Amino acid sequence: MISWVPDVLGDEFEQQTLSLGEDLEGEVVATLVRALPEAPPPAPTAWGRVVRRVQGKPLVDPPPLLDGVDVLYVHGWSDYFFQKRLARFWTSRGARFFALDLRKYGRSLREGQKPGYIADLATYDEDIGAALAVIGADAAGGRRLVLMGHSTGGLVLSLWASRHPDAADAVILNSPWLEFQLAPLRAAIAPMVELQARLRPLDAAPQIDLGFYARAQAAVADPDDLMETNALWRPVPAMPVHAGWLRAILHGHRTVAEGLSIQAPVCVLLSAKSALPTRWSDDLTSADTVLVVEDIAQRSLKLGSSVTVERIDGALHDVFLSRKQARDDAYARLDRWVTGWVATTGS
């Protein structure tokens, strides 16, 4: 049995490596990171119960809001899990938090591998399945599963949840990449990408990341709660894009456009506006510079029959890495949605 070991984030975070076999580049693994809620306080003594009666308090404290809930988070493109603040949002409410570094990303990247490369998004079923097996092995009794994905991770989890309609109890998406940035041209460019992916799947597209998104994150970072990242796992500019990977993404976008059938309620958090990052300006610190948020808001309605879209003024592409005012708003909206979800589905 593989045990949990301390994670690079330190503090309460642990990790476990999940073996996924081999491919042409060698060993393939995913990495599961976890943070657990604090243990509940011991039951009051007989004298303590007397004191509680006198004070008019319940004899036993009620369980935390998210007791019995597991959260599985999946990162975006050219990224990995490092957001302690996000994990603690969940654990402070009683949930067990798990984050998955997918194969060839972050903690799971091995020497000689093309970072982030995959030819079919459905291959991630193996990563997610391995993670859920570990999560389930630790579970006592029936627990509810919340899927949470950012950007490409939001696309991956949306497709997975639609293919596994009874697996998740809720889906929360942080700026999910549900549509290509040039949506009207997707159908036109798809055949060219398809041909290139068949003939030369490992051809890399020209790198157009000017580093402005990373600069915007640094500009709005909280000086009292700085988050350090590994530059090898979250490089600037972003990792190279290969033709085979882009074909997989476009296929995912087409599937979303045709309509998914996620049975669980879905919450989508988005910035209120997009900005084109052709040159640096302060506008880039209060907008999504990666996606066209109007298109994503429209595509979100194709996910299932119960979808809430939250538009957050001043938010970046990762709404939880935005300026403090927008970030606080994002967490407040998430808390409100989660509280409503618990109230309507039972604890």
Coordinates of C-alpha atoms in Angstrom, one line a residue:
M1 CA 0.0 0.0 0.0
I2 CA 1.4 3.4 -1.0
S3 CA 1.4 5.9 1.9
W4 CA 1.0 9.6 1.9
V5 CA 4.2 11.6 2.1
P6 CA 4.8 15.3 2.8
D7 CA 4.1 17.6 -0.2
V8 CA 6.2 20.4 -1.6
L9 CA 3.6 22.9 -0.2
G10 CA 4.5 21.9 3.3
D11 CA 2.1 22.6 6.2
E12 CA -0.9 20.2 6.2
F13 CA -0.4 19.1 2.6
E14 CA 0.5 15.5 1.6
Q15 CA 0.9 13.8 -1.7
Q16 CA 0.7 10.3 -3.3
T17 CA 2.1 9.2 -6.7
L18 CA -0.4 7.3 -8.8
S19 CA 1.2 4.9 -11.4
L20 CA -0.4 4.9 -14.8
G21 CA 1.9 2.6 -16.7
E22 CA 4.2 3.6 -19.5
D23 CA 3.9 5.3 -22.9
L24 CA 6.5 6.1 -25.6
E25 CA 8.2 8.6 -23.3
G26 CA 8.5 6.2 -20.4
E27 CA 6.9 6.1 -17.0
V28 CA 3.5 7.8 -16.7
V29 CA 2.2 9.0 -13.3
A30 CA -0.3 11.4 -11.8
T31 CA 0.0 13.0 -8.4
L32 CA -2.7 13.4 -5.8
V33 CA -2.3 16.1 -3.2
R34 CA -4.5 16.2 -0.1
A35 CA -5.4 18.5 2.8
L36 CA -7.7 17.3 5.5
P37 CA -10.0 19.2 7.8
E38 CA -9.2 19.5 11.5
A39 CA -10.3 16.7 13.7
P40 CA -13.6 17.4 15.5
P41 CA -13.3 18.4 19.1
P42 CA -13.9 15.6 21.7
A43 CA -17.4 15.1 23.0
P44 CA -18.1 17.2 26.1
T45 CA -17.7 15.6 29.5
A46 CA -20.7 15.2 31.8
W47 CA -19.8 18.5 33.5
G48 CA -19.4 20.1 30.1
R49 CA -22.9 19.0 29.2
V50 CA -24.3 20.6 32.4
V51 CA -22.5 23.9 31.5
R52 CA -24.0 23.7 28.0
R53 CA -27.5 23.3 29.4
V54 CA -27.1 26.2 31.7
Q55 CA -25.8 28.3 28.7
G56 CA -28.6 27.2 26.5
K57 CA -26.2 25.6 24.0
P58 CA -26.8 22.2 22.2
L59 CA -25.2 19.3 24.1
V60 CA -23.2 18.3 20.9
D61 CA -21.8 20.7 18.3
P62 CA -23.4 20.2 14.9
P63 CA -21.1 18.8 12.2
P64 CA -19.4 21.4 9.9
L65 CA -21.2 22.4 6.7
L66 CA -19.3 20.1 4.4
D67 CA -18.8 17.1 6.6
G68 CA -18.9 14.0 4.4
V69 CA -17.8 15.9 1.3
D70 CA -14.7 15.2 -0.9
V71 CA -13.4 17.8 -3.3
L72 CA -11.3 16.9 -6.3
Y73 CA -9.5 19.8 -8.0
V74 CA -7.9 19.7 -11.5
H75 CA -5.6 22.5 -12.7
G76 CA -5.4 24.3 -16.0
W77 CA -2.9 24.3 -18.9
S78 CA 0.8 25.0 -18.1
D79 CA -0.1 24.8 -14.5
Y80 CA -0.3 22.6 -11.4
F81 CA -1.9 22.8 -7.9
F82 CA -0.3 25.3 -5.5
Q83 CA -3.3 27.3 -4.1
K84 CA -3.2 26.7 -0.3
R85 CA -5.9 29.4 0.2
L86 CA -8.4 27.5 -2.1
A87 CA -7.8 24.2 -0.3
R88 CA -8.4 25.8 3.1
F89 CA -11.7 27.3 1.9
W90 CA -12.9 23.7 1.7
T91 CA -11.2 22.2 4.7
S92 CA -12.3 25.0 7.0
R93 CA -15.9 23.9 6.2
G94 CA -15.2 20.3 6.9
A95 CA -14.5 18.9 3.4
R96 CA -11.6 16.7 2.5
F97 CA -9.7 18.5 -0.3
F98 CA -7.8 16.6 -3.0
A99 CA -5.9 18.1 -6.0
L100 CA -4.7 16.2 -9.0
D101 CA -1.6 17.0 -11.0
L102 CA -2.4 15.3 -14.3
R103 CA 0.2 13.2 -16.2
K104 CA 3.1 15.3 -17.5
Y105 CA 2.2 18.3 -15.4
G106 CA 3.8 19.7 -12.3
R107 CA 4.6 17.0 -9.8
S108 CA 3.9 14.4 -12.4
L109 CA 6.3 15.6 -15.1
R110 CA 9.2 13.3 -15.7
E111 CA 12.4 13.9 -17.5
G112 CA 12.1 13.6 -21.3
Q113 CA 8.4 14.0 -21.4
K114 CA 6.6 16.7 -23.4
P115 CA 4.9 18.8 -20.8
G116 CA 1.1 18.6 -20.8
Y117 CA 1.0 16.6 -24.0
I118 CA -2.0 14.3 -24.6
A119 CA -3.8 13.3 -27.9
D120 CA -7.2 12.5 -26.4
L121 CA -8.7 14.2 -23.3
A122 CA -10.6 10.9 -22.5
T123 CA -7.2 9.5 -21.6
Y124 CA -7.4 11.5 -18.4
D125 CA -10.2 9.1 -17.3
E126 CA -7.2 6.9 -16.1
D127 CA -5.8 9.8 -14.0
I128 CA -9.2 10.7 -12.5
G129 CA -10.1 7.0 -11.9
A130 CA -6.9 6.4 -10.1
A131 CA -7.4 9.5 -7.9
L132 CA -11.0 8.5 -7.0
A133 CA -9.9 5.0 -6.1
V134 CA -7.5 6.4 -3.5
I135 CA -10.1 8.9 -2.3
G136 CA -12.7 6.2 -2.0
A137 CA -10.3 3.8 -0.2
D138 CA -10.1 6.3 2.7
A139 CA -13.8 7.0 2.8
A140 CA -16.0 5.7 5.6
G141 CA -19.7 5.5 4.5
G142 CA -21.3 7.4 1.7
R143 CA -19.5 10.6 0.9
R144 CA -20.4 13.2 -1.7
L145 CA -18.0 14.3 -4.5
V146 CA -17.5 17.8 -5.7
L147 CA -15.4 18.3 -8.9
M148 CA -13.6 21.6 -9.3
G149 CA -11.7 22.5 -12.4
H150 CA -9.8 25.5 -13.7
S151 CA -9.5 26.4 -17.4
T152 CA -8.4 23.2 -19.3
G153 CA -9.1 21.3 -16.1
G154 CA -12.7 22.6 -16.3
L155 CA -13.0 21.3 -19.8
V156 CA -11.6 17.9 -18.8
L157 CA -13.9 17.6 -15.7
S158 CA -17.0 18.7 -17.7
L159 CA -16.5 16.0 -20.3
W160 CA -15.7 13.4 -17.6
A161 CA -18.8 14.3 -15.6
S162 CA -21.0 14.1 -18.6
R163 CA -19.6 10.6 -19.4
H164 CA -20.0 9.5 -15.8
P165 CA -23.4 11.0 -14.9
D166 CA -23.8 9.4 -11.5
A167 CA -20.2 10.0 -10.2
A168 CA -20.3 13.7 -9.0
D169 CA -22.7 15.4 -6.7
A170 CA -21.7 18.9 -7.8
V171 CA -19.3 20.5 -10.4
I172 CA -17.6 23.9 -9.9
L173 CA -15.7 25.5 -12.7
N174 CA -13.3 28.4 -12.5
S175 CA -13.1 30.0 -15.9
P176 CA -13.4 26.7 -17.8
W177 CA -12.0 26.5 -21.3
L178 CA -15.2 25.5 -22.9
E179 CA -14.7 27.2 -26.3
F180 CA -11.8 28.2 -28.5
Q181 CA -10.8 31.9 -28.3
L182 CA -11.7 32.4 -31.9
A183 CA -15.1 30.6 -31.7
P184 CA -16.4 31.6 -35.1
L185 CA -13.3 30.2 -36.7
R186 CA -13.1 26.9 -34.8
A187 CA -15.0 24.9 -37.5
A188 CA -12.7 26.5 -40.2
I189 CA -9.4 25.7 -38.5
A190 CA -10.3 22.3 -37.2
P191 CA -9.7 20.4 -40.5
M192 CA -6.2 22.0 -40.8
V193 CA -5.4 21.1 -37.2
E194 CA -6.8 17.6 -37.8
L195 CA -4.6 17.0 -40.8
Q196 CA -1.5 18.3 -39.0
A197 CA -2.2 16.2 -36.0
R198 CA -2.5 13.1 -38.1
L199 CA 0.7 13.7 -40.0
R200 CA 2.9 15.5 -37.5
P201 CA 1.2 15.4 -34.0
L202 CA 4.2 16.7 -32.2
D203 CA 4.7 19.8 -34.3
A204 CA 4.7 22.8 -32.0
A205 CA 2.7 26.0 -32.7
P206 CA 4.5 29.4 -32.5
Q207 CA 4.6 30.6 -28.9
I208 CA 2.4 33.7 -28.5
D209 CA 2.4 34.0 -24.7
L210 CA 3.9 37.4 -23.9
G211 CA 3.9 36.8 -20.2
F212 CA 1.2 39.4 -19.5
Y213 CA -1.1 37.1 -17.6
A214 CA 1.7 36.1 -15.2
R215 CA 2.6 39.8 -14.8
A216 CA -1.0 40.6 -14.0
Q217 CA -1.1 37.9 -11.3
A218 CA 2.1 39.3 -9.8
A219 CA 0.7 42.8 -9.8
V220 CA -2.4 41.9 -7.9
A221 CA -0.8 39.4 -5.5
D222 CA -1.6 39.7 -1.8
P223 CA 1.6 40.8 -0.1
D224 CA 0.4 39.2 3.2
D225 CA -0.3 35.9 1.5
L226 CA 2.1 35.4 -1.3
M227 CA 2.0 32.1 -3.2
E228 CA 5.3 30.8 -4.5
T229 CA 5.3 28.7 -7.7
N230 CA 7.8 26.3 -9.3
A231 CA 8.9 28.0 -12.6
L232 CA 9.6 24.6 -14.2
W233 CA 6.0 23.5 -13.5
R234 CA 4.4 26.8 -14.3
P235 CA 6.7 28.4 -16.9
V236 CA 6.5 31.9 -18.4
P237 CA 6.0 31.9 -21.3
A238 CA 3.6 28.9 -21.1
M239 CA 4.5 25.4 -22.3
P240 CA 4.6 24.7 -26.0
V241 CA 1.4 23.7 -27.8
H242 CA 1.6 20.6 -30.0
A243 CA -0.8 19.8 -32.9
G244 CA -2.0 16.5 -31.4
W245 CA -2.9 18.3 -28.1
L246 CA -4.7 21.1 -29.9
R247 CA -6.8 18.6 -31.9
A248 CA -7.9 17.0 -28.6
I249 CA -8.9 20.4 -27.2
L250 CA -10.9 21.4 -30.3
H251 CA -12.7 18.0 -30.2
G252 CA -13.6 18.8 -26.6
H253 CA -14.9 22.2 -27.5
R254 CA -17.0 20.7 -30.3
T255 CA -18.4 18.1 -27.8
V256 CA -19.4 20.9 -25.4
A257 CA -21.0 22.9 -28.2
E258 CA -23.1 19.9 -29.1
G259 CA -24.3 19.8 -25.5
L260 CA -23.3 17.8 -22.5
S261 CA -25.5 16.0 -20.0
I262 CA -24.0 16.7 -16.6
Q263 CA -26.7 15.6 -14.0
A264 CA -25.2 17.4 -11.0
P265 CA -25.7 21.1 -10.4
V266 CA -22.9 23.2 -12.0
C267 CA -21.5 26.5 -10.8
V268 CA -19.3 28.5 -13.3
L269 CA -17.2 31.4 -12.0
L270 CA -16.0 33.9 -14.6
S271 CA -14.5 37.4 -14.9
A272 CA -17.0 40.1 -15.9
K273 CA -14.9 41.0 -19.0
S274 CA -12.0 39.9 -21.2
A275 CA -9.0 41.9 -22.4
L276 CA -6.8 41.3 -25.4
P277 CA -3.1 41.0 -24.1
T278 CA -1.3 42.6 -27.1
R279 CA 0.5 45.1 -24.9
W280 CA 0.8 45.7 -21.2
S281 CA -1.7 48.0 -19.5
D282 CA -3.4 48.1 -16.1
D283 CA -6.6 46.8 -17.7
L284 CA -5.0 43.4 -17.8
T285 CA -5.0 43.2 -14.0
S286 CA -8.8 43.2 -13.8
A287 CA -9.9 41.0 -16.8
D288 CA -9.6 37.6 -18.2
T289 CA -6.7 37.8 -20.7
V290 CA -6.9 34.1 -21.7
L291 CA -10.6 33.4 -22.7
V292 CA -13.5 35.3 -24.2
V293 CA -15.7 35.2 -21.2
E294 CA -18.9 36.0 -23.2
D295 CA -18.4 32.9 -25.2
I296 CA -17.6 30.8 -22.1
A297 CA -20.8 32.1 -20.4
Q298 CA -22.8 31.0 -23.4
R299 CA -21.2 27.6 -23.6
S300 CA -21.7 27.0 -19.9
L301 CA -25.4 26.7 -20.6
K302 CA -24.7 23.6 -22.7
L303 CA -23.2 21.7 -19.7
G304 CA -26.4 20.4 -18.1
S305 CA -29.9 21.3 -16.9
S306 CA -28.8 23.1 -13.7
V307 CA -26.1 25.7 -14.3
T308 CA -25.3 28.9 -12.4
V309 CA -23.0 31.5 -14.0
E310 CA -21.3 34.0 -11.6
R311 CA -19.7 37.0 -13.3
I312 CA -17.1 38.7 -11.1
D313 CA -16.0 42.2 -11.7
G314 CA -12.3 42.8 -11.8
A315 CA -11.4 39.0 -11.8
L316 CA -8.5 37.5 -13.7
H317 CA -8.6 34.2 -15.6
D318 CA -8.1 32.4 -12.4
V319 CA -10.7 34.2 -10.3
F320 CA -9.1 33.0 -7.1
L321 CA -5.8 34.7 -8.0
S322 CA -7.4 38.1 -8.6
R323 CA -7.0 41.4 -6.8
K324 CA -8.3 41.1 -3.2
Q325 CA -11.7 42.7 -3.8
A326 CA -12.5 40.4 -6.7
R327 CA -11.0 37.4 -5.0
D328 CA -13.1 38.0 -1.9
D329 CA -16.1 38.4 -4.1
A330 CA -15.3 35.1 -5.8
Y331 CA -15.0 33.2 -2.5
A332 CA -18.2 34.9 -1.2
R333 CA -20.1 33.7 -4.3
L334 CA -18.6 30.2 -4.0
D335 CA -19.6 30.1 -0.3
R336 CA -23.1 31.2 -1.1
W337 CA -23.5 28.6 -3.9
V338 CA -22.1 25.8 -1.8
T339 CA -24.3 26.7 1.2
G340 CA -27.3 26.6 -1.1
W341 CA -26.3 23.3 -2.6
V342 CA -26.0 21.8 0.9
A343 CA -29.4 23.2 1.9
T344 CA -31.2 21.8 -1.1
T345 CA -29.5 18.4 -1.3
G346 CA -29.1 17.6 2.4
S347 CA -26.1 17.1 4.5

